[in-house]
mmCIF file of C-alpha atoms in Angstrom:
data_model
loop_
_atom_site.group_PDB
_atom_site.id
_atom_site.type_symbol
_atom_site.label_atom_id
_atom_site.label_comp_id
_atom_site.label_asym_id
_atom_site.label_seq_id
_atom_site.Cartn_x
_atom_site.Cartn_y
_atom_site.Cartn_z
ATOM 1 C CA UNK A 291 -0.003 0.005 -0.002
ATOM 2 C CA UNK A 292 0.989 3.633 -0.282
ATOM 3 C CA UNK A 293 3.618 4.863 2.154
ATOM 4 C CA UNK A 294 3.515 8.103 4.110
ATOM 5 C CA UNK A 295 6.106 9.615 1.786
ATOM 6 C CA UNK A 296 3.777 9.468 -1.211
ATOM 7 C CA UNK A 297 2.908 12.930 -2.580
ATOM 8 C CA UNK A 298 -0.680 14.109 -2.314
ATOM 9 C CA UNK A 299 -2.425 13.385 -5.643
ATOM 10 C CA UNK A 300 -4.501 15.949 -7.496
ATOM 11 C CA UNK A 301 -7.958 14.374 -7.581
ATOM 12 C CA UNK A 302 -10.946 15.312 -9.716
ATOM 13 C CA UNK A 303 -14.062 14.134 -7.892
ATOM 14 C CA UNK A 304 -17.180 13.377 -9.928
ATOM 15 C CA UNK A 305 -20.289 13.848 -7.791
ATOM 16 C CA UNK A 306 -23.907 13.036 -8.553
ATOM 17 C CA UNK A 307 -26.469 15.825 -8.583
ATOM 18 C CA UNK A 308 -29.281 13.797 -7.014
ATOM 19 C CA UNK A 309 -27.709 13.972 -3.533
ATOM 20 C CA UNK A 310 -26.326 17.495 -3.409
ATOM 21 C CA UNK A 311 -26.937 20.290 -2.375
ATOM 22 C CA UNK A 312 -26.031 20.747 0.339
ATOM 23 C CA UNK A 313 -22.684 20.323 -1.324
ATOM 24 C CA UNK A 314 -19.845 18.404 0.299
ATOM 25 C CA UNK A 315 -18.041 21.558 1.418
ATOM 26 C CA UNK A 316 -21.289 22.861 2.894
ATOM 27 C CA UNK A 317 -21.789 19.582 4.777
ATOM 28 C CA UNK A 318 -18.267 20.056 6.094
ATOM 29 C CA UNK A 319 -19.273 23.457 7.455
ATOM 30 C CA UNK A 320 -22.414 21.930 9.006
ATOM 31 C CA UNK A 321 -20.237 19.300 10.683
ATOM 32 C CA UNK A 322 -17.927 21.940 12.105
ATOM 33 C CA UNK A 323 -21.026 23.606 13.575
ATOM 34 C CA UNK A 324 -22.175 20.293 15.102
ATOM 35 C CA UNK A 325 -25.162 20.020 12.732
ATOM 36 C CA UNK A 326 -24.135 17.011 10.580
ATOM 37 C CA UNK A 327 -21.829 13.982 10.556
ATOM 38 C CA UNK A 328 -18.421 14.239 8.921
ATOM 39 C CA UNK A 329 -18.228 14.780 5.205
ATOM 40 C CA UNK A 330 -15.781 11.900 4.702
ATOM 41 C CA UNK A 331 -14.775 12.944 1.208
ATOM 42 C CA UNK A 332 -13.135 16.098 2.559
ATOM 43 C CA UNK A 333 -10.753 13.964 4.623
ATOM 44 C CA UNK A 334 -9.447 11.929 1.677
ATOM 45 C CA UNK A 335 -5.702 12.725 1.354
ATOM 46 C CA UNK A 336 -5.205 14.726 -1.809
ATOM 47 C CA UNK A 337 -5.880 18.031 -3.479
ATOM 48 C CA UNK A 338 -9.541 17.633 -4.387
ATOM 49 C CA UNK A 339 -11.597 19.456 -7.001
ATOM 50 C CA UNK A 340 -15.299 18.707 -6.927
ATOM 51 C CA UNK A 341 -17.125 18.473 -10.239
ATOM 52 C CA UNK A 342 -20.816 18.898 -9.558
ATOM 53 C CA UNK A 343 -23.505 21.182 -10.990
ATOM 54 C CA UNK A 344 -21.440 24.234 -9.931
ATOM 55 C CA UNK A 345 -18.660 23.383 -12.433
ATOM 56 C CA UNK A 346 -15.831 24.512 -10.180
ATOM 57 C CA UNK A 347 -13.386 23.509 -12.946
ATOM 58 C CA UNK A 348 -14.106 26.887 -14.575
ATOM 59 C CA UNK A 349 -15.178 26.027 -18.137
ATOM 60 C CA UNK A 350 -15.307 28.978 -20.581
ATOM 61 C CA UNK A 351 -18.601 30.840 -20.709
ATOM 62 C CA UNK A 352 -19.639 29.461 -24.081
ATOM 63 C CA UNK A 353 -19.072 25.889 -22.894
ATOM 64 C CA UNK A 354 -20.888 26.526 -19.620
ATOM 65 C CA UNK A 355 -23.833 27.815 -21.627
ATOM 66 C CA UNK A 356 -23.839 24.524 -23.565
ATOM 67 C CA UNK A 357 -23.639 22.546 -20.342
ATOM 68 C CA UNK A 358 -26.759 24.334 -19.073
ATOM 69 C CA UNK A 359 -28.907 22.983 -21.928
ATOM 70 C CA UNK A 360 -27.772 19.347 -22.054
ATOM 71 C CA UNK A 361 -28.352 16.638 -19.407
ATOM 72 C CA UNK A 362 -26.260 17.377 -16.342
ATOM 73 C CA UNK A 363 -24.648 13.915 -16.271
ATOM 74 C CA UNK A 364 -23.495 14.383 -19.876
ATOM 75 C CA UNK A 365 -22.180 17.887 -19.138
ATOM 76 C CA UNK A 366 -20.191 16.629 -16.151
ATOM 77 C CA UNK A 367 -18.673 13.759 -18.145
ATOM 78 C CA UNK A 368 -17.668 16.116 -20.988
ATOM 79 C CA UNK A 369 -16.114 18.562 -18.553
ATOM 80 C CA UNK A 370 -14.242 15.800 -16.746
ATOM 81 C CA UNK A 371 -12.825 14.642 -20.072
ATOM 82 C CA UNK A 372 -11.854 18.209 -20.982
ATOM 83 C CA UNK A 373 -9.858 18.864 -17.787
ATOM 84 C CA UNK A 374 -8.576 15.319 -17.068
ATOM 85 C CA UNK A 375 -4.924 16.164 -17.828
ATOM 86 C CA UNK A 376 -4.846 18.549 -14.850
ATOM 87 C CA UNK A 377 -5.249 15.672 -12.410
ATOM 88 C CA UNK A 378 -3.420 12.556 -11.271
ATOM 89 C CA UNK A 379 -6.569 10.538 -10.785
ATOM 90 C CA UNK A 380 -10.359 10.855 -11.281
ATOM 91 C CA UNK A 381 -12.612 9.566 -8.491
ATOM 92 C CA UNK A 382 -16.367 9.079 -8.905
ATOM 93 C CA UNK A 383 -18.806 8.721 -6.022
ATOM 94 C CA UNK A 384 -22.588 8.883 -6.212
ATOM 95 C CA UNK A 385 -22.302 9.721 -9.899
ATOM 96 C CA UNK A 386 -22.690 6.453 -11.740
ATOM 97 C CA UNK A 387 -24.164 7.907 -15.000
ATOM 98 C CA UNK A 388 -21.347 10.466 -15.082
ATOM 99 C CA UNK A 389 -18.702 7.839 -14.336
ATOM 100 C CA UNK A 390 -19.866 5.417 -17.031
ATOM 101 C CA UNK A 391 -20.162 8.156 -19.648
ATOM 102 C CA UNK A 392 -16.666 9.416 -18.752
ATOM 103 C CA UNK A 393 -15.314 5.875 -19.041
ATOM 104 C CA UNK A 394 -16.974 5.543 -22.466
ATOM 105 C CA UNK A 395 -15.307 8.772 -23.635
ATOM 106 C CA UNK A 396 -11.951 7.390 -22.551
ATOM 107 C CA UNK A 397 -12.596 4.138 -24.393
ATOM 108 C CA UNK A 398 -13.785 5.780 -27.607
ATOM 109 C CA UNK A 399 -10.795 8.143 -27.748
ATOM 110 C CA UNK A 400 -8.176 5.689 -26.544
ATOM 111 C CA UNK A 401 -7.194 8.032 -23.691
ATOM 112 C CA UNK A 402 -5.905 6.764 -20.337
ATOM 113 C CA UNK A 403 -6.102 8.192 -16.840
ATOM 114 C CA UNK A 404 -6.281 6.518 -13.407
ATOM 115 C CA UNK A 405 -10.005 6.235 -12.694
ATOM 116 C CA UNK A 406 -11.405 5.009 -9.369
ATOM 117 C CA UNK A 407 -15.151 4.546 -8.898
ATOM 118 C CA UNK A 408 -17.205 3.946 -5.759
ATOM 119 C CA UNK A 409 -20.450 2.194 -6.719
ATOM 120 C CA UNK A 410 -23.172 0.513 -4.675
ATOM 121 C CA UNK A 411 -25.239 -1.332 -7.248
ATOM 122 C CA UNK A 412 -23.819 -2.747 -10.496
ATOM 123 C CA UNK A 413 -26.200 -5.633 -11.175
ATOM 124 C CA UNK A 414 -29.174 -3.896 -12.878
ATOM 125 C CA UNK A 415 -29.112 -5.196 -16.483
ATOM 126 C CA UNK A 416 -28.538 -1.912 -18.332
ATOM 127 C CA UNK A 417 -25.820 -0.820 -15.910
ATOM 128 C CA UNK A 418 -24.187 -4.255 -16.009
ATOM 129 C CA UNK A 419 -24.100 -4.203 -19.826
ATOM 130 C CA UNK A 420 -22.475 -0.778 -19.866
ATOM 131 C CA UNK A 421 -19.904 -1.688 -17.222
ATOM 132 C CA UNK A 422 -18.821 -4.741 -19.242
ATOM 133 C CA UNK A 423 -18.253 -2.361 -22.132
ATOM 134 C CA UNK A 424 -16.098 0.147 -20.241
ATOM 135 C CA UNK A 425 -14.500 -1.974 -17.486
ATOM 136 C CA UNK A 426 -11.034 -1.702 -19.059
ATOM 137 C CA UNK A 427 -11.094 2.073 -18.361
ATOM 138 C CA UNK A 428 -11.741 1.665 -14.629
ATOM 139 C CA UNK A 429 -8.570 1.317 -12.583
ATOM 140 C CA UNK A 430 -10.296 0.230 -9.382
ATOM 141 C CA UNK A 431 -13.950 -0.382 -8.647
ATOM 142 C CA UNK A 432 -14.799 0.082 -4.945
ATOM 143 C CA UNK A 433 -17.885 -1.965 -4.067
ATOM 144 C CA UNK A 434 -18.860 -2.143 -0.378
ATOM 145 C CA UNK A 435 -21.768 -4.652 -0.759
ATOM 146 C CA UNK A 436 -20.360 -8.228 -0.826
ATOM 147 C CA UNK A 437 -23.075 -9.419 -3.246
ATOM 148 C CA UNK A 438 -22.153 -6.687 -5.699
ATOM 149 C CA UNK A 439 -18.416 -7.470 -5.534
ATOM 150 C CA UNK A 440 -19.225 -11.098 -6.361
ATOM 151 C CA UNK A 441 -21.366 -9.947 -9.261
ATOM 152 C CA UNK A 442 -18.679 -7.617 -10.643
ATOM 153 C CA UNK A 443 -16.085 -10.407 -10.600
ATOM 154 C CA UNK A 444 -18.229 -13.389 -11.632
ATOM 155 C CA UNK A 445 -20.632 -11.721 -14.056
ATOM 156 C CA UNK A 446 -18.995 -8.529 -15.320
ATOM 157 C CA UNK A 447 -15.480 -9.900 -15.796
ATOM 158 C CA UNK A 448 -13.651 -7.475 -13.477
ATOM 159 C CA UNK A 449 -10.343 -8.956 -12.332
ATOM 160 C CA UNK A 450 -10.512 -9.576 -8.577
ATOM 161 C CA UNK A 451 -7.499 -7.296 -7.975
ATOM 162 C CA UNK A 452 -9.443 -4.392 -9.515
ATOM 163 C CA UNK A 453 -12.436 -4.725 -7.145
ATOM 164 C CA UNK A 454 -11.797 -3.226 -3.694
ATOM 165 C CA UNK A 455 -13.474 -4.642 -0.591
ATOM 166 C CA UNK A 456 -14.024 -1.594 1.619
ATOM 167 C CA UNK A 457 -17.057 -1.829 3.973
ATOM 168 C CA UNK A 458 -19.027 1.330 4.644
ATOM 169 C CA UNK A 459 -18.096 3.331 7.739
ATOM 170 C CA UNK A 460 -20.078 5.656 9.980
ATOM 171 C CA UNK A 461 -19.195 8.766 11.995
ATOM 172 C CA UNK A 462 -19.321 7.120 15.399
ATOM 173 C CA UNK A 463 -18.587 10.414 17.149
ATOM 174 C CA UNK A 464 -21.580 12.267 15.703
ATOM 175 C CA UNK A 465 -23.904 9.312 16.062
ATOM 176 C CA UNK A 466 -23.718 8.829 19.823
ATOM 177 C CA UNK A 467 -26.649 8.496 22.181
ATOM 178 C CA UNK A 468 -26.673 10.610 25.346
ATOM 179 C CA UNK A 469 -26.957 8.631 28.558
ATOM 180 C CA UNK A 470 -29.794 10.725 29.992
ATOM 181 C CA UNK A 471 -32.416 9.900 27.338
ATOM 182 C CA UNK A 472 -35.053 7.305 28.184
ATOM 183 C CA UNK A 473 -36.233 5.537 24.994
ATOM 184 C CA UNK A 474 -40.027 5.599 24.703
ATOM 185 C CA UNK A 475 -40.680 4.717 21.041
ATOM 186 C CA UNK A 476 -39.239 3.041 17.955
ATOM 187 C CA UNK A 477 -38.406 4.463 14.546
ATOM 188 C CA UNK A 478 -37.692 3.669 10.927
ATOM 189 C CA UNK A 479 -35.498 5.773 8.643
ATOM 190 C CA UNK A 480 -34.772 6.213 4.925
ATOM 191 C CA UNK A 481 -36.566 6.003 1.598
ATOM 192 C CA UNK A 482 -34.824 3.825 -0.964
ATOM 193 C CA UNK A 483 -36.373 0.316 -1.309
ATOM 194 C CA UNK A 484 -38.281 0.775 1.977
ATOM 195 C CA UNK A 485 -41.310 -1.428 2.579
ATOM 196 C CA UNK A 486 -43.231 0.873 4.914
ATOM 197 C CA UNK A 487 -46.495 -0.760 3.907
ATOM 198 C CA UNK A 488 -45.445 -3.939 5.707
ATOM 199 C CA UNK A 489 -44.154 -1.977 8.721
ATOM 200 C CA UNK A 490 -47.428 -0.050 9.050
ATOM 201 C CA UNK A 491 -49.445 -3.259 8.875
ATOM 202 C CA UNK A 492 -47.198 -4.795 11.505
ATOM 203 C CA UNK A 493 -47.633 -1.831 13.867
ATOM 204 C CA UNK A 494 -51.391 -1.409 13.407
ATOM 205 C CA UNK A 495 -53.118 -2.232 16.691
ATOM 206 C CA UNK A 496 -49.948 -2.649 18.748
ATOM 207 C CA UNK A 497 -50.003 0.806 20.316
ATOM 208 C CA UNK A 498 -46.203 0.969 19.997
ATOM 209 C CA UNK A 499 -45.309 4.537 18.994
ATOM 210 C CA UNK A 500 -43.186 4.729 15.853
ATOM 211 C CA UNK A 501 -41.927 7.605 13.759
ATOM 212 C CA UNK A 502 -40.986 6.963 10.126
ATOM 213 C CA UNK A 503 -38.329 9.530 9.199
ATOM 214 C CA UNK A 504 -38.989 10.083 5.511
ATOM 215 C CA UNK A 505 -40.110 13.108 3.560
ATOM 216 C CA UNK A 506 -43.591 12.997 2.015
ATOM 217 C CA UNK A 507 -43.050 14.729 -1.304
ATOM 218 C CA UNK A 508 -46.187 16.293 -2.760
ATOM 219 C CA UNK A 509 -46.865 14.890 -6.208
ATOM 220 C CA UNK A 510 -44.427 11.999 -5.762
ATOM 221 C CA UNK A 511 -46.333 8.748 -5.290
ATOM 222 C CA UNK A 512 -44.112 6.332 -3.334
ATOM 223 C CA UNK A 513 -44.763 2.648 -3.737
ATOM 224 C CA UNK A 514 -45.733 2.178 -0.091
ATOM 225 C CA UNK A 515 -48.270 5.006 -0.223
ATOM 226 C CA UNK A 516 -49.757 3.654 -3.430
ATOM 227 C CA UNK A 517 -50.176 0.282 -1.751
ATOM 228 C CA UNK A 518 -52.166 1.995 1.034
ATOM 229 C CA UNK A 519 -54.515 3.536 -1.535
ATOM 230 C CA UNK A 520 -52.976 6.978 -1.337
ATOM 231 C CA UNK A 521 -52.456 9.419 -4.228
ATOM 232 C CA UNK A 522 -49.060 10.612 -3.064
ATOM 233 C CA UNK A 523 -49.817 13.533 -0.730
ATOM 234 C CA UNK A 524 -50.486 11.608 2.472
ATOM 235 C CA UNK A 525 -51.247 8.123 3.700
ATOM 236 C CA UNK A 526 -53.825 6.851 6.191
ATOM 237 C CA UNK A 527 -51.775 5.832 9.195
ATOM 238 C CA UNK A 528 -52.551 4.133 12.509
ATOM 239 C CA UNK A 529 -52.726 6.506 15.473
ATOM 240 C CA UNK A 530 -49.354 5.213 16.797
ATOM 241 C CA UNK A 531 -47.458 5.944 13.568
ATOM 242 C CA UNK A 532 -46.174 9.367 12.452
ATOM 243 C CA UNK A 533 -44.237 10.329 9.341
ATOM 244 C CA UNK A 534 -41.929 13.230 8.568
ATOM 245 C CA UNK A 535 -38.399 14.133 7.553
ATOM 246 C CA UNK A 536 -35.637 14.935 10.066
ATOM 247 C CA UNK A 537 -32.401 16.871 9.730
ATOM 248 C CA UNK A 538 -29.270 15.116 11.041
ATOM 249 C CA UNK A 539 -29.532 16.571 14.563
ATOM 250 C CA UNK A 540 -33.249 15.751 14.781
ATOM 251 C CA UNK A 541 -32.541 12.267 13.453
ATOM 252 C CA UNK A 542 -29.909 11.729 16.139
ATOM 253 C CA UNK A 543 -32.497 12.738 18.727
ATOM 254 C CA UNK A 544 -35.006 10.311 17.193
ATOM 255 C CA UNK A 545 -32.534 7.431 17.344
ATOM 256 C CA UNK A 546 -31.812 8.294 20.981
ATOM 257 C CA UNK A 547 -35.523 8.175 21.859
ATOM 258 C CA UNK A 548 -35.999 4.830 20.133
ATOM 259 C CA UNK A 549 -35.589 1.478 21.889
ATOM 260 C CA UNK A 550 -34.704 -0.044 18.548
ATOM 261 C CA UNK A 551 -34.823 0.732 14.816
ATOM 262 C CA UNK A 552 -36.812 -1.150 12.185
ATOM 263 C CA UNK A 553 -35.615 -1.374 8.555
ATOM 264 C CA UNK A 554 -38.399 -2.884 6.401
ATOM 265 C CA UNK A 555 -36.956 -3.467 2.943
ATOM 266 C CA UNK A 556 -38.078 -4.701 -0.449
ATOM 267 C CA UNK A 557 -35.970 -7.559 -1.825
ATOM 268 C CA UNK A 558 -32.742 -6.336 -3.363
ATOM 269 C CA UNK A 559 -29.293 -7.706 -4.150
ATOM 270 C CA UNK A 560 -27.540 -4.627 -2.780
ATOM 271 C CA UNK A 561 -27.219 -3.255 0.734
ATOM 272 C CA UNK A 562 -30.158 -0.854 0.843
ATOM 273 C CA UNK A 563 -30.538 0.535 4.360
ATOM 274 C CA UNK A 564 -26.877 0.114 5.331
ATOM 275 C CA UNK A 565 -26.457 3.786 6.270
ATOM 276 C CA UNK A 566 -29.406 3.662 8.696
ATOM 277 C CA UNK A 567 -28.253 0.318 10.059
ATOM 278 C CA UNK A 568 -24.817 1.700 10.907
ATOM 279 C CA UNK A 569 -26.207 4.930 12.349
ATOM 280 C CA UNK A 570 -28.587 2.932 14.608
ATOM 281 C CA UNK A 571 -25.776 0.684 15.820
ATOM 282 C CA UNK A 572 -23.515 3.689 16.421
ATOM 283 C CA UNK A 573 -26.322 5.114 18.554
ATOM 284 C CA UNK A 574 -26.337 1.835 20.556
ATOM 285 C CA UNK A 575 -29.678 0.782 19.121
ATOM 286 C CA UNK A 576 -30.503 -2.723 17.991
ATOM 287 C CA UNK A 577 -32.012 -3.208 14.530
ATOM 288 C CA UNK A 578 -34.787 -5.331 13.071
ATOM 289 C CA UNK A 579 -34.151 -5.674 9.338
ATOM 290 C CA UNK A 580 -35.733 -7.492 6.395
ATOM 291 C CA UNK A 581 -33.486 -10.343 5.313
ATOM 292 C CA UNK A 582 -32.761 -9.206 1.773
ATOM 293 C CA UNK A 583 -30.012 -10.754 -0.344
ATOM 294 C CA UNK A 584 -27.966 -7.549 -0.310
ATOM 295 C CA UNK A 585 -27.777 -7.471 3.506
ATOM 296 C CA UNK A 586 -26.540 -11.059 3.758
ATOM 297 C CA UNK A 587 -24.467 -11.435 6.877
ATOM 298 C CA UNK A 588 -24.753 -7.759 7.873
ATOM 299 C CA UNK A 589 -26.513 -8.534 11.158
ATOM 300 C CA UNK A 590 -25.341 -11.106 13.663
ATOM 301 C CA UNK A 591 -28.869 -12.448 14.289
ATOM 302 C CA UNK A 592 -29.704 -12.386 17.966
ATOM 303 C CA UNK A 593 -26.564 -10.495 18.957
ATOM 304 C CA UNK A 594 -26.922 -6.976 17.499
ATOM 305 C CA UNK A 595 -30.274 -7.296 15.777
ATOM 306 C CA UNK A 596 -32.799 -9.537 14.107
ATOM 307 C CA UNK A 597 -33.538 -10.507 10.539
ATOM 308 C CA UNK A 598 -37.188 -11.054 9.541
ATOM 309 C CA UNK A 599 -38.631 -12.448 6.284
ATOM 310 C CA UNK A 600 -39.181 -9.884 3.540
ATOM 311 C CA UNK A 601 -42.756 -8.614 3.297
ATOM 312 C CA UNK A 602 -44.072 -10.703 6.212
ATOM 313 C CA UNK A 603 -46.106 -8.312 8.384
ATOM 314 C CA UNK A 604 -47.057 -10.948 10.926
ATOM 315 C CA UNK A 605 -43.436 -12.099 11.450
ATOM 316 C CA UNK A 606 -42.348 -8.462 11.755
ATOM 317 C CA UNK A 607 -45.119 -7.718 14.242
ATOM 318 C CA UNK A 608 -44.101 -10.688 16.410
ATOM 319 C CA UNK A 609 -40.441 -9.575 16.613
ATOM 320 C CA UNK A 610 -41.360 -5.922 17.226
ATOM 321 C CA UNK A 611 -43.816 -6.735 20.037
ATOM 322 C CA UNK A 612 -41.444 -9.258 21.602
ATOM 323 C CA UNK A 613 -38.442 -6.905 21.578
ATOM 324 C CA UNK A 614 -40.558 -3.971 22.765
ATOM 325 C CA UNK A 615 -41.474 -6.020 25.788
ATOM 326 C CA UNK A 616 -37.822 -6.777 26.602
ATOM 327 C CA UNK A 617 -36.132 -3.360 26.902
ATOM 328 C CA UNK A 618 -33.093 -4.785 28.710
ATOM 329 C CA UNK A 619 -32.487 -7.251 25.867
ATOM 330 C CA UNK A 620 -32.901 -4.511 23.304
ATOM 331 C CA UNK A 621 -30.392 -2.364 25.199
ATOM 332 C CA UNK A 622 -27.933 -5.258 25.384
ATOM 333 C CA UNK A 623 -28.145 -5.811 21.637
ATOM 334 C CA UNK A 624 -27.683 -2.061 21.103
ATOM 335 C CA UNK A 625 -24.421 -2.204 23.034
ATOM 336 C CA UNK A 626 -23.298 -5.013 20.731
ATOM 337 C CA UNK A 627 -24.232 -2.869 17.738
ATOM 338 C CA UNK A 628 -22.055 -0.039 19.016
ATOM 339 C CA UNK A 629 -19.221 -2.517 19.527
ATOM 340 C CA UNK A 630 -19.639 -3.701 15.934
ATOM 341 C CA UNK A 631 -19.210 -0.108 14.727
ATOM 342 C CA UNK A 632 -16.227 0.786 16.910
ATOM 343 C CA UNK A 633 -14.368 -2.443 16.039
ATOM 344 C CA UNK A 634 -15.137 -2.753 12.311
ATOM 345 C CA UNK A 635 -17.013 0.250 10.902
ATOM 346 C CA UNK A 636 -15.247 3.401 12.055
ATOM 347 C CA UNK A 637 -15.344 6.191 9.508
ATOM 348 C CA UNK A 638 -11.599 6.802 9.810
ATOM 349 C CA UNK A 639 -10.937 3.251 8.575
ATOM 350 C CA UNK A 640 -13.206 3.777 5.549
ATOM 351 C CA UNK A 641 -11.534 7.080 4.730
ATOM 352 C CA UNK A 642 -8.032 5.626 5.058
ATOM 353 C CA UNK A 643 -8.776 2.630 2.802
ATOM 354 C CA UNK A 644 -10.488 4.702 0.101
ATOM 355 C CA UNK A 645 -7.598 7.144 0.223
ATOM 356 C CA UNK A 646 -5.105 4.326 -0.215
ATOM 357 C CA UNK A 647 -6.898 3.056 -3.321
ATOM 358 C CA UNK A 648 -6.867 6.530 -4.848
ATOM 359 C CA UNK A 649 -3.210 7.055 -3.935
ATOM 360 C CA UNK A 650 -2.227 3.650 -5.343
ATOM 361 C CA UNK A 651 -4.001 4.383 -8.634
ATOM 362 C CA UNK A 652 -2.197 7.702 -8.969
ATOM 363 C CA UNK A 653 1.199 6.219 -7.999
ATOM 364 C CA UNK A 654 0.906 3.311 -10.438
ATOM 365 C CA UNK A 655 0.289 5.709 -13.320
ATOM 366 C CA UNK A 656 3.223 7.866 -12.304
#
């Protein structure tokens, strides 16, 4: 691996536009003010230039005008290709369309540059087809979900040495539960691939208070709200269930008030819900999670949480009611969750290992 004497690489970072703003540097400011967890990207060793919708690479005015009228992912890929020679390595995170388009431009023009990508889900058919086409242009593919690493190697033809095994980390300092809070509820968090319909059915009639921390977007008809006969503005909920988004500080308070966290998921071959799982553990909260293929082995069943069958409201109800009635057991499992984070999932470890991959890619090219 890279030694401490290695020079800091100049890194062009391709970022998706679906997740930002707030932009990474703004999240860093929020963290400094105690309002958000660490923006891990800012701690990667290197001189970083972010390429998002702000186009901080300073394209000429005529080109920027063009970028404003074409799809943003295409504009980012074109700009990355234009300025690539200024950098030692290009790193893509949360920008899969941009990354694949950039790789295609490299392939079509025969150009080479160290290119590291951090993906979460490579198995959807269209994406898989495209990655087979451009895999020779990717120096290292970082894939935290084990099922997706297996897919990349076995089905996409990536050499094993080009696929990095780096598990997700969590800011265990921000996500800490104060000792003076008495948990009096449970919660569920997140949006992607969530099966809240099953959770709501499981909670109906139990009287157990639960808050679902997700934004209800007017005009956007989520699958779970459709299943409840809703048009997308609101859903009919049991009296013990509330719904609404939370900022990071409010979410930390919600975790602290919860005896445990429930992650109801639709079947998937990637690790949907992993961020919430790690945050809950870091807050010393046990987790009840749907046993999807993508979360295989994530929970040590019975030690730091429970798996339940996907889509089975009765099984979920049974585990929720049972664990609610055993607060000491739930607390014990939460302690084990915190131990899992501090031993294996610290954010510093994730940052160091991603940084080493980027440094190695830059050094090999030099």
